[in-house]
Short mmCIF file of C-alpha atoms in Angstrom, two decimals:
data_model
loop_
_atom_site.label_atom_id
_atom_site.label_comp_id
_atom_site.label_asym_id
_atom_site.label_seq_id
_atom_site.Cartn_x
_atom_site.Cartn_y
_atom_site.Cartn_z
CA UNK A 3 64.56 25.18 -44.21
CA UNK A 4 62.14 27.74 -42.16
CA UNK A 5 63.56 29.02 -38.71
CA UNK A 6 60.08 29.49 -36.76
CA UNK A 7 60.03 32.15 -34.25
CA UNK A 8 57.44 29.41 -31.89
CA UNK A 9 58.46 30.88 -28.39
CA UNK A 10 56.42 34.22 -28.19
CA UNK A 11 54.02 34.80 -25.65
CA UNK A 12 53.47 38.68 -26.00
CA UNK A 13 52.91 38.37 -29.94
CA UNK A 14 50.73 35.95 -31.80
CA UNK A 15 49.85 35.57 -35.79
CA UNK A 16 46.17 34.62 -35.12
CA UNK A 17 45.10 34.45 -38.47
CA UNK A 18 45.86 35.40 -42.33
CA UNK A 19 43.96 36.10 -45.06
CA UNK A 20 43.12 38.47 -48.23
CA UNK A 21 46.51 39.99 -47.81
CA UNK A 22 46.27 40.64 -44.24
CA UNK A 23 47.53 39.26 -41.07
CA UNK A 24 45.34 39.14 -37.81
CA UNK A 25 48.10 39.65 -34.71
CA UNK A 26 48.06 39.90 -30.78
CA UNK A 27 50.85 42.68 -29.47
CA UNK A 28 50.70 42.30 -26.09
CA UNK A 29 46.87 43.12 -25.16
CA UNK A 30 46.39 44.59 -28.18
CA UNK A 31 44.53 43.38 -31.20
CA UNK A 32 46.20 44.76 -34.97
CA UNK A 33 45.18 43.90 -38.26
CA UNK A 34 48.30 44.94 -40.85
CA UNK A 35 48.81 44.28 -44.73
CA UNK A 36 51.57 41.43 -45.24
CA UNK A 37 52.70 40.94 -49.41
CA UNK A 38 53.34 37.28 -48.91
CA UNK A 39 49.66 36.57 -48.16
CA UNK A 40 48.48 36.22 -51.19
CA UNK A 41 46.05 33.78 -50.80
CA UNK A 42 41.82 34.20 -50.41
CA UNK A 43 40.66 32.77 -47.03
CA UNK A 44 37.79 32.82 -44.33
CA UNK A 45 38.63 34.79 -41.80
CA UNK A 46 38.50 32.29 -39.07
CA UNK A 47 38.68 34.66 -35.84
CA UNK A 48 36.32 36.62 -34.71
CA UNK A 49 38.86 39.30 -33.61
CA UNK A 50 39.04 40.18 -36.92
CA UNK A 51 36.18 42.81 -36.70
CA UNK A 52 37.22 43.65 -33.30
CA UNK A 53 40.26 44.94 -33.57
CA UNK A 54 42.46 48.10 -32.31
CA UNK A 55 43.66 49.42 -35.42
CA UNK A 56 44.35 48.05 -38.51
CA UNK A 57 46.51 49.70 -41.44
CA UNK A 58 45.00 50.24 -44.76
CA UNK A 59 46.96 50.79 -47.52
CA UNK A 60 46.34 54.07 -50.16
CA UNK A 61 45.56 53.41 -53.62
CA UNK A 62 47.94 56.39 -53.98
CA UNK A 63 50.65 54.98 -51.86
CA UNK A 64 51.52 54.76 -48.03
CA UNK A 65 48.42 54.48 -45.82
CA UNK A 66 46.91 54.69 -42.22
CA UNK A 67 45.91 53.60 -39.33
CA UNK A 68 42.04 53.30 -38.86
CA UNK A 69 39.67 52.38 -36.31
CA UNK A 70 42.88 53.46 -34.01
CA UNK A 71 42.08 52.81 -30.02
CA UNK A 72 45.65 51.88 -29.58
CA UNK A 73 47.92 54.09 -26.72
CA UNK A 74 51.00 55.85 -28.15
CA UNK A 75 53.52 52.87 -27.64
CA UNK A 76 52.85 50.19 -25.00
CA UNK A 77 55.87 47.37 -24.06
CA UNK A 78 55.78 43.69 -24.93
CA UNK A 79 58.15 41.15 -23.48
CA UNK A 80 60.06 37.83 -24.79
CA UNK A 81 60.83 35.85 -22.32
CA UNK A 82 62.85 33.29 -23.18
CA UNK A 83 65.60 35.56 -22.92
CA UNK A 84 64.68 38.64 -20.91
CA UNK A 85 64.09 41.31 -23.60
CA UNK A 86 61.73 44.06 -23.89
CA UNK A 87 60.57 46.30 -26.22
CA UNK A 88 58.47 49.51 -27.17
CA UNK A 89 55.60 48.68 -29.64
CA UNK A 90 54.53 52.11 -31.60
CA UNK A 91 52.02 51.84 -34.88
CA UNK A 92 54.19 53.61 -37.31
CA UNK A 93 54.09 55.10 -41.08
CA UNK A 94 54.16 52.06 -43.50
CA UNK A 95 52.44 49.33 -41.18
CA UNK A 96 55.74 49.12 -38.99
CA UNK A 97 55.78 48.70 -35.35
CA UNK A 98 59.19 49.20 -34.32
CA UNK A 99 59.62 44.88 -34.31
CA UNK A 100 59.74 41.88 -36.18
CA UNK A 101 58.89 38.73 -33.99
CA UNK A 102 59.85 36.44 -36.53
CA UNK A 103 63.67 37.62 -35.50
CA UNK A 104 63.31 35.67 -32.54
CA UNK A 105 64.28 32.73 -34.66
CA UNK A 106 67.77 34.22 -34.92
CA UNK A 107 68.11 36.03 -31.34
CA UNK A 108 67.53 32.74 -29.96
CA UNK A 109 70.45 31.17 -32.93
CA UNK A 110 73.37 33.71 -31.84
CA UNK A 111 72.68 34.25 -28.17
CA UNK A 112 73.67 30.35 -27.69
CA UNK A 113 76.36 31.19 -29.97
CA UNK A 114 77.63 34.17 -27.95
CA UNK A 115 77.07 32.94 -24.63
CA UNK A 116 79.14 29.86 -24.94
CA UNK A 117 82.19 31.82 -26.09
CA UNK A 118 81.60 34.03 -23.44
CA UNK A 119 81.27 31.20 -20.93
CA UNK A 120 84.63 30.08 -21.94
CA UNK A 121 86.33 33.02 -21.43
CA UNK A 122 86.07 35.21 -24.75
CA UNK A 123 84.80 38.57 -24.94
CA UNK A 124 82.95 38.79 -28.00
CA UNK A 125 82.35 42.01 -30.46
CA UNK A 126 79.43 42.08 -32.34
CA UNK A 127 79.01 44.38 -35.54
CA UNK A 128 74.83 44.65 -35.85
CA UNK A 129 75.04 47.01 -39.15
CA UNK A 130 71.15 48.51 -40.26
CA UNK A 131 70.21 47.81 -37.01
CA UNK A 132 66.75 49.34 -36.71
CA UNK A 133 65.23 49.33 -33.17
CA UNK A 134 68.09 47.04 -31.69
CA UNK A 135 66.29 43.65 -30.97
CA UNK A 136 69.48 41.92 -32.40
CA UNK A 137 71.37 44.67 -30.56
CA UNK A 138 69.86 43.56 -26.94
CA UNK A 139 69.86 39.47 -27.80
CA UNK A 140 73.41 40.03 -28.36
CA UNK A 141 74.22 42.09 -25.03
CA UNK A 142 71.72 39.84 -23.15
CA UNK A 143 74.04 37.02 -23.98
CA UNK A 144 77.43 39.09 -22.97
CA UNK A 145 78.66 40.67 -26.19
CA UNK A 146 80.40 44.40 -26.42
CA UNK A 147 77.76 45.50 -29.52
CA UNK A 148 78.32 48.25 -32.18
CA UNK A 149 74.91 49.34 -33.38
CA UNK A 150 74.54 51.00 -36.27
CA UNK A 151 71.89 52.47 -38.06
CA UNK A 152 71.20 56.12 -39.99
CA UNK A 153 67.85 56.88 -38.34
CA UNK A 154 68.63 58.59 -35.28
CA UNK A 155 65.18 58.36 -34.16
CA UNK A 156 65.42 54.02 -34.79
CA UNK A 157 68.30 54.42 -32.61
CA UNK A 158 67.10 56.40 -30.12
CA UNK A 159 64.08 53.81 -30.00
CA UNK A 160 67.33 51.08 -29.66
CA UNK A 161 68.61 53.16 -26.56
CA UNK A 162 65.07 52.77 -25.61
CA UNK A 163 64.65 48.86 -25.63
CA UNK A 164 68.35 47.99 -24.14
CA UNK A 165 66.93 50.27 -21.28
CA UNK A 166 63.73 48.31 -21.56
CA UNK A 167 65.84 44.95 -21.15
CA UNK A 168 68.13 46.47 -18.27
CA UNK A 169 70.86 46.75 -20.23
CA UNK A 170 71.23 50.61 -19.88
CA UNK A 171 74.72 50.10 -19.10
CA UNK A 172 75.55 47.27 -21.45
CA UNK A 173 79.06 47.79 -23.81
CA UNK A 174 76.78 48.80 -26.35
CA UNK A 175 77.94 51.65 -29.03
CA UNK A 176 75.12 53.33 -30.74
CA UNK A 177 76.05 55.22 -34.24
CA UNK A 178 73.94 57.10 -36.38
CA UNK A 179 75.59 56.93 -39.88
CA UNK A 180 75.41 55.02 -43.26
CA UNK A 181 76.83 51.68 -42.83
CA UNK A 182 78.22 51.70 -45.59
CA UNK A 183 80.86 54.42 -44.42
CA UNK A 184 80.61 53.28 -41.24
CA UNK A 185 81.99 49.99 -42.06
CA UNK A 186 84.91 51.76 -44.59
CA UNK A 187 85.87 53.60 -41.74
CA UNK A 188 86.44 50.69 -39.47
CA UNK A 189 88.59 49.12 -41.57
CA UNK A 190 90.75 51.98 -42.12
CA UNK A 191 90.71 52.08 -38.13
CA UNK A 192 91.69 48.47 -38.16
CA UNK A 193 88.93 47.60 -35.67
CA UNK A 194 88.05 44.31 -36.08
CA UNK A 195 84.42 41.91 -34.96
CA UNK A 196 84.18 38.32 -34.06
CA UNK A 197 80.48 38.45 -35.48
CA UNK A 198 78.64 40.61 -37.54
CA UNK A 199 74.86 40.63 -38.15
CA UNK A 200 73.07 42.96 -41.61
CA UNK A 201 69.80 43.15 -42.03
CA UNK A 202 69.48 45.70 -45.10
CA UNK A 203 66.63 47.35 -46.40
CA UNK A 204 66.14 47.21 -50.32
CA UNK A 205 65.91 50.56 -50.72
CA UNK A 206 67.12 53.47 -48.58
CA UNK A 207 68.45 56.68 -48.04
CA UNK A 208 71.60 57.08 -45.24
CA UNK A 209 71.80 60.50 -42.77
CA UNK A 210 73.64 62.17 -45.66
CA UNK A 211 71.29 61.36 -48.71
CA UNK A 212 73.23 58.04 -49.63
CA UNK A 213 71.41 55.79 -52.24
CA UNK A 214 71.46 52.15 -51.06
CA UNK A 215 70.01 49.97 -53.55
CA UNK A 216 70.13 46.38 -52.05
CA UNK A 217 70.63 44.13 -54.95
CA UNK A 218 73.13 46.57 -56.65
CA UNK A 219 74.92 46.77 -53.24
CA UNK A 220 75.06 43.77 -50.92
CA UNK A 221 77.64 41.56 -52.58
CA UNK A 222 79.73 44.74 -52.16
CA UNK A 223 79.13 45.30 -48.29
CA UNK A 224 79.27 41.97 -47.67
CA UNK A 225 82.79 41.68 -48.94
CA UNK A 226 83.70 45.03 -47.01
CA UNK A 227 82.73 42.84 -44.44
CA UNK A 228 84.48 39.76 -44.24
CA UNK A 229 87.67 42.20 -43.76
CA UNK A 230 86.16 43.57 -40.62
CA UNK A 231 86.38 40.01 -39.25
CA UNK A 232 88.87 38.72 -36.78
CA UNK A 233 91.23 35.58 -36.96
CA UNK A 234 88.79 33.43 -35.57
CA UNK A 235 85.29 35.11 -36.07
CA UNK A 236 82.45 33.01 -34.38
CA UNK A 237 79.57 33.97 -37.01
CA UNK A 238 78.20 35.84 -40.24
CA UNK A 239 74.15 36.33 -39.85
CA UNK A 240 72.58 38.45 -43.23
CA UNK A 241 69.06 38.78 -43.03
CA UNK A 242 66.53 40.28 -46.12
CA UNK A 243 63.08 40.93 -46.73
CA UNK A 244 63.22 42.01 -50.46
CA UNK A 245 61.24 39.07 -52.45
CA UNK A 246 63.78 39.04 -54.97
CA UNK A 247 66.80 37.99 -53.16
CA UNK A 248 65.90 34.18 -52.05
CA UNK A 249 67.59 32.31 -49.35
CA UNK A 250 69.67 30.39 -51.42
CA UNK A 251 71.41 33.17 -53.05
CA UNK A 252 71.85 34.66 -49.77
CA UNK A 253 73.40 31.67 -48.94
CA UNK A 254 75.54 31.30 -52.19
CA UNK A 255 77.01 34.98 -51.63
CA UNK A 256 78.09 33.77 -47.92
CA UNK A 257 80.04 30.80 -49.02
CA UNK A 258 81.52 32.46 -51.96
CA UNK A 259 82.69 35.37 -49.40
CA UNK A 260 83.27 33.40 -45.94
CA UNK A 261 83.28 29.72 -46.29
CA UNK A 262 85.54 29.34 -49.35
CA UNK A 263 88.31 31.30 -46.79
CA UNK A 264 87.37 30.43 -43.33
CA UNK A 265 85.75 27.19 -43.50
CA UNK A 266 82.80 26.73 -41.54
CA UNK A 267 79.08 25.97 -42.16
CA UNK A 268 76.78 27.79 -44.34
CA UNK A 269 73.27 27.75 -44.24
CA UNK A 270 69.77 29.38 -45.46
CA UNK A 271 66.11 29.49 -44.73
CA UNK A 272 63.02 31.41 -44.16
CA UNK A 273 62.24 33.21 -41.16
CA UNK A 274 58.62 32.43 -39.86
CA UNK A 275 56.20 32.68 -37.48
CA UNK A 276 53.71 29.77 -36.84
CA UNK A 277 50.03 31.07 -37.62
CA UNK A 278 47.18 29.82 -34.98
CA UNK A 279 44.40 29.18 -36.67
CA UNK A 280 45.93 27.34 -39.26
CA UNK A 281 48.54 25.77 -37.43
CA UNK A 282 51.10 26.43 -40.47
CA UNK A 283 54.07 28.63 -40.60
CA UNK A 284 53.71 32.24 -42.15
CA UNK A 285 57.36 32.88 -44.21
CA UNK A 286 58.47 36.03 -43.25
CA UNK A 287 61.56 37.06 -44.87
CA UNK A 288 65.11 35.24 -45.70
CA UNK A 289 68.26 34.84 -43.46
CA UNK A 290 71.49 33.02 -44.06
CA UNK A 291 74.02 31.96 -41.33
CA UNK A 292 77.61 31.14 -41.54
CA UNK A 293 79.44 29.95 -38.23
CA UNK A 294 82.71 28.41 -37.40
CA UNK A 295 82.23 24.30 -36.98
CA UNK A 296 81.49 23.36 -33.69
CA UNK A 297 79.95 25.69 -32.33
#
């Protein structure tokens, strides 16, 4: 199963080849490294050669932007359901979003706004949550949002995009902290979520020097977790980009931890964005959903 992020109109995947991917931000024209191309190709676009900047990677590690004519940051929009966001060429080939994530915005907000439309307000733990676009799908569709993450400036960058989006004044929480104690200290609270959405790194470092180590970790948080959960909790979402950890394990961990208990429907695929010149569908990373039947 691949959930295709098809409904951009500010980004594009033009073209990939030689371990590169060709992409449209907005106006702007970016040429970025991408491990999963792996694969020798023409490079079918002539906006190859033309572009804005394009991140080369160091024989000695990290990289750069060259041939840079891009502005500071600039805004893009998705407009299937109102969001906006700030676009800055970062350290390590980042831009401060992954389009392909528009797969799962799209998932949840359906999920959220029919609860809401029924009458339910809905809390929504979004744990490693970068620059927020889960954050702002979520309050978009009418969820109170905790959002946590331990870069301040990510979050700040969050503040940023729910601003962006008009949701200034949304229930939104913003917390700079490792989630990992973050979500220990919850429970001893006894605050409780009716969805919660991870997308870990594989390797990190939290505000305080914590060591996350994905693979050694997840099953862990994940578990942590499912007791943050209310009575009736509408949906799990765990999202990963480290090549190791495949959708189906993903998966497999979900239904071990939620579905065995709660019931419900599990399920796992690639996230991916379709790729114009070839017509196919780039994979981008993993994610695997559990949600209560019927909804």
């Amino acid at each position: 199963m691949i959930y295709t992020a098809d409904n951009w109109k500010d980004y594009e995947l033009i073209d990939t080849a030689d371990g590169k991917r060709l992409e449209r931000w907005g106006n702007y024209i970016l040429v970025r490294p991408d491990p999963q191309i792996i694969w020798r190709g023409v490079q079918q676009d002539r906006r190859w050669k033309k572009a804005d900047a394009a991140y080369i990677r160091s024989k000695k590690g990290g990289g750069a932007w060259t041939d840079n004519t891009l502005p500071a940051s600039w805004t893009v929009s998705y407009e299937p359901l109102g969001l906006r966001f700030v676009i800055k060429p970062m350290g390590f080939k980042h831009t401060g979003l992954f389009p392909e994530q528009a797969a799962n915005w799209e998932w949840f907000y359906q999920v959220i706004r029919k609860a809401v439309t029924s009458g339910r307000a809905v809390r929504v733990l979004n744990l490693f949550a970068y620059t927020g676009g889960a954050t702002i799908a979520a309050a978009k569709a009418g969820a109170q949002v905790c959002h946590v993450d331990a870069s301040k400036g990510m979050v700040a960058q969050a503040k940023e995009n729910a601003a962006l989006s008009g949701l200034a004044d949304a229930p939104i929480r913003y917390i700079v902290d490792d989630c990992k104690k973050f979500v220990e200290r919850e429970l001893r609270r006894g605050h409780t979520y009716d969805a919660i959405i991870m997308d870990p790194p594989s390797y990190g470092r939290g505000p305080g020097g914590e060591l996350w180590k994905l693979e050694e970790q997840i099953d862990g948080l994940i578990q942590i977790c499912r007791s943050l959960l209310c009575e009736d909790p509408l949906f799990f979402l765990l999202n990963s980009y480290t090549t190791g950890l495949s959708p189906s394990t993903m998966g497999y961990m979900l239904h071990v931890s939620l579905k065995a208990s709660l019931g419900g429907t599990v399920e796992a695929g690639e996230v991916g964005l379709p790729v114009t010149c070839s017509g196919a569908v780039l994979p981008c990373g993993a994610a695997a959903r559990w949600y209560k039947e019927g909804i």
